Amino acid sequence: MSKPALAFDPITAIGYIGQTVLVELSWEDDNEMLWRCYHVVGVVLPVPGVFEDGYFLVMPFDIGNDMPQEVYFDSIHTIRAVRDRHAPAKVLDRLPVPQLFQCQAELNEGERRHA
């Protein structure tokens, strides 16, 4: 059973503008959780009766992305501002890694791959 998505009030959402964040994302029809690191460059707040879904405008750290992407509030399960450039690695190190991936990592030690 997955936990509910976070609810953002306008003050909290606007407070993330200009922050680098580590975000845990999940979608209603998908049980897989994804962790991503973004820089928040803007926010679109929901307006009842006009636009019901708020979202962050973010710049991913992928090479070649020059346009902001949308990360909808209802897909965010965890968000943490990054104040230390090593923070994403520290958080990801604490996540449980399935045994299959641990074995694969041991076999390919020293080899680097990117998704």
Tab-separated table of C-alpha atoms in Angstrom:
chain	number	residue	atom	x	y	z
A	1	MET	CA	0.000	0.000	0.000
A	2	SER	CA	1.476	3.338	-0.985
A	3	LYS	CA	1.324	6.449	1.117
A	4	PRO	CA	-0.755	9.418	-0.085
A	5	ALA	CA	0.813	12.198	-2.118
A	6	LEU	CA	1.823	15.397	-0.368
A	7	ALA	CA	-0.468	18.410	-0.298
A	8	PHE	CA	1.167	21.761	-1.005
A	9	ASP	CA	-0.188	25.070	0.211
A	10	PRO	CA	0.897	28.137	-1.818
A	11	ILE	CA	3.480	29.347	0.742
A	12	THR	CA	5.180	25.944	0.955
A	13	ALA	CA	5.187	25.454	-2.828
A	14	ILE	CA	6.579	28.922	-3.552
A	15	GLY	CA	9.268	28.347	-0.906
A	16	TYR	CA	10.828	25.652	-3.114
A	17	ILE	CA	11.530	28.083	-5.987
A	18	GLY	CA	15.268	28.369	-6.467
A	19	GLN	CA	15.942	25.210	-4.417
A	20	THR	CA	17.624	22.026	-5.559
A	21	VAL	CA	15.419	19.156	-4.386
A	22	LEU	CA	15.457	15.395	-4.137
A	23	VAL	CA	11.991	14.099	-5.031
A	24	GLU	CA	10.356	10.685	-4.638
A	25	LEU	CA	7.762	10.271	-7.380
A	26	SER	CA	4.971	7.742	-7.863
A	27	TRP	CA	1.940	7.569	-10.104
A	28	GLU	CA	-1.486	6.116	-9.352
A	29	ASP	CA	-1.277	3.289	-11.917
A	30	ASP	CA	2.377	2.401	-11.205
A	31	ASN	CA	3.729	0.835	-8.004
A	32	GLU	CA	7.336	1.798	-8.737
A	33	MET	CA	8.784	4.770	-6.861
A	34	LEU	CA	11.373	6.945	-8.616
A	35	TRP	CA	13.895	9.288	-7.005
A	36	ARG	CA	14.971	12.329	-9.013
A	37	CYS	CA	17.027	15.433	-8.349
A	38	TYR	CA	15.766	18.720	-9.791
A	39	HIS	CA	16.245	22.457	-9.523
A	40	VAL	CA	12.868	24.155	-8.992
A	41	VAL	CA	12.506	27.199	-11.265
A	42	GLY	CA	8.797	27.901	-10.880
A	43	VAL	CA	5.448	26.774	-9.577
A	44	VAL	CA	1.925	26.710	-11.006
A	45	LEU	CA	-0.621	26.810	-8.206
A	46	PRO	CA	-4.029	25.162	-8.513
A	47	VAL	CA	-7.012	27.481	-8.927
A	48	PRO	CA	-10.324	25.878	-7.901
A	49	GLY	CA	-12.723	25.724	-10.832
A	50	VAL	CA	-10.034	26.764	-13.324
A	51	PHE	CA	-6.969	24.542	-12.980
A	52	GLU	CA	-7.164	21.844	-10.305
A	53	ASP	CA	-3.629	20.374	-10.501
A	54	GLY	CA	-0.635	22.355	-9.308
A	55	TYR	CA	2.912	21.541	-10.348
A	56	PHE	CA	6.537	22.591	-10.098
A	57	LEU	CA	8.512	23.719	-13.119
A	58	VAL	CA	11.864	22.011	-12.721
A	59	MET	CA	15.160	21.717	-14.511
A	60	PRO	CA	16.503	18.175	-14.402
A	61	PHE	CA	20.214	17.543	-14.161
A	62	ASP	CA	20.264	15.615	-17.458
A	63	ILE	CA	22.614	16.941	-20.084
A	64	GLY	CA	20.805	18.583	-22.963
A	65	ASN	CA	17.595	19.591	-21.197
A	66	ASP	CA	17.151	23.291	-21.773
A	67	MET	CA	13.413	23.533	-21.104
A	68	PRO	CA	11.711	23.147	-17.715
A	69	GLN	CA	9.652	20.054	-17.044
A	70	GLU	CA	6.452	19.715	-15.013
A	71	VAL	CA	6.354	17.688	-11.788
A	72	TYR	CA	2.742	17.556	-10.594
A	73	PHE	CA	2.096	17.829	-6.861
A	74	ASP	CA	-0.031	14.670	-6.841
A	75	SER	CA	2.913	12.539	-8.016
A	76	ILE	CA	5.263	13.729	-5.233
A	77	HIS	CA	5.503	11.477	-2.181
A	78	THR	CA	8.667	12.945	-0.667
A	79	ILE	CA	10.516	16.173	-1.330
A	80	ARG	CA	13.676	17.375	0.388
A	81	ALA	CA	15.657	20.534	-0.265
A	82	VAL	CA	19.312	19.758	-0.912
A	83	ARG	CA	21.649	21.972	1.055
A	84	ASP	CA	24.653	19.665	0.753
A	85	ARG	CA	25.814	18.528	-2.682
A	86	HIS	CA	26.320	15.001	-1.311
A	87	ALA	CA	22.795	14.811	0.197
A	88	PRO	CA	21.134	12.914	-2.698
A	89	ALA	CA	23.770	10.175	-2.486
A	90	LYS	CA	23.373	9.985	1.300
A	91	VAL	CA	19.589	9.575	1.016
A	92	LEU	CA	19.816	7.042	-1.818
A	93	ASP	CA	22.394	5.002	0.130
A	94	ARG	CA	19.787	4.504	2.880
A	95	LEU	CA	17.148	3.087	0.533
A	96	PRO	CA	16.724	-0.691	0.497
A	97	VAL	CA	18.247	-2.112	-2.668
A	98	PRO	CA	16.752	-5.362	-3.971
A	99	GLN	CA	19.185	-8.287	-3.776
A	100	LEU	CA	19.159	-8.692	-7.571
A	101	PHE	CA	20.597	-5.214	-8.009
A	102	GLN	CA	23.132	-5.746	-5.229
A	103	CYS	CA	24.435	-8.892	-6.966
A	104	GLN	CA	24.568	-7.110	-10.311
A	105	ALA	CA	26.503	-4.214	-8.742
A	106	GLU	CA	29.068	-6.635	-7.301
A	107	LEU	CA	29.527	-8.330	-10.690
A	108	ASN	CA	30.050	-5.029	-12.483
A	109	GLU	CA	32.207	-3.353	-9.850
A	110	GLY	CA	34.249	-0.632	-11.461
A	111	GLU	CA	31.948	-0.439	-14.490
A	112	ARG	CA	29.805	2.681	-14.786
A	113	ARG	CA	26.472	2.825	-16.609
A	114	HIS	CA	23.926	5.603	-16.970
A	115	ALA	CA	20.177	5.181	-17.415
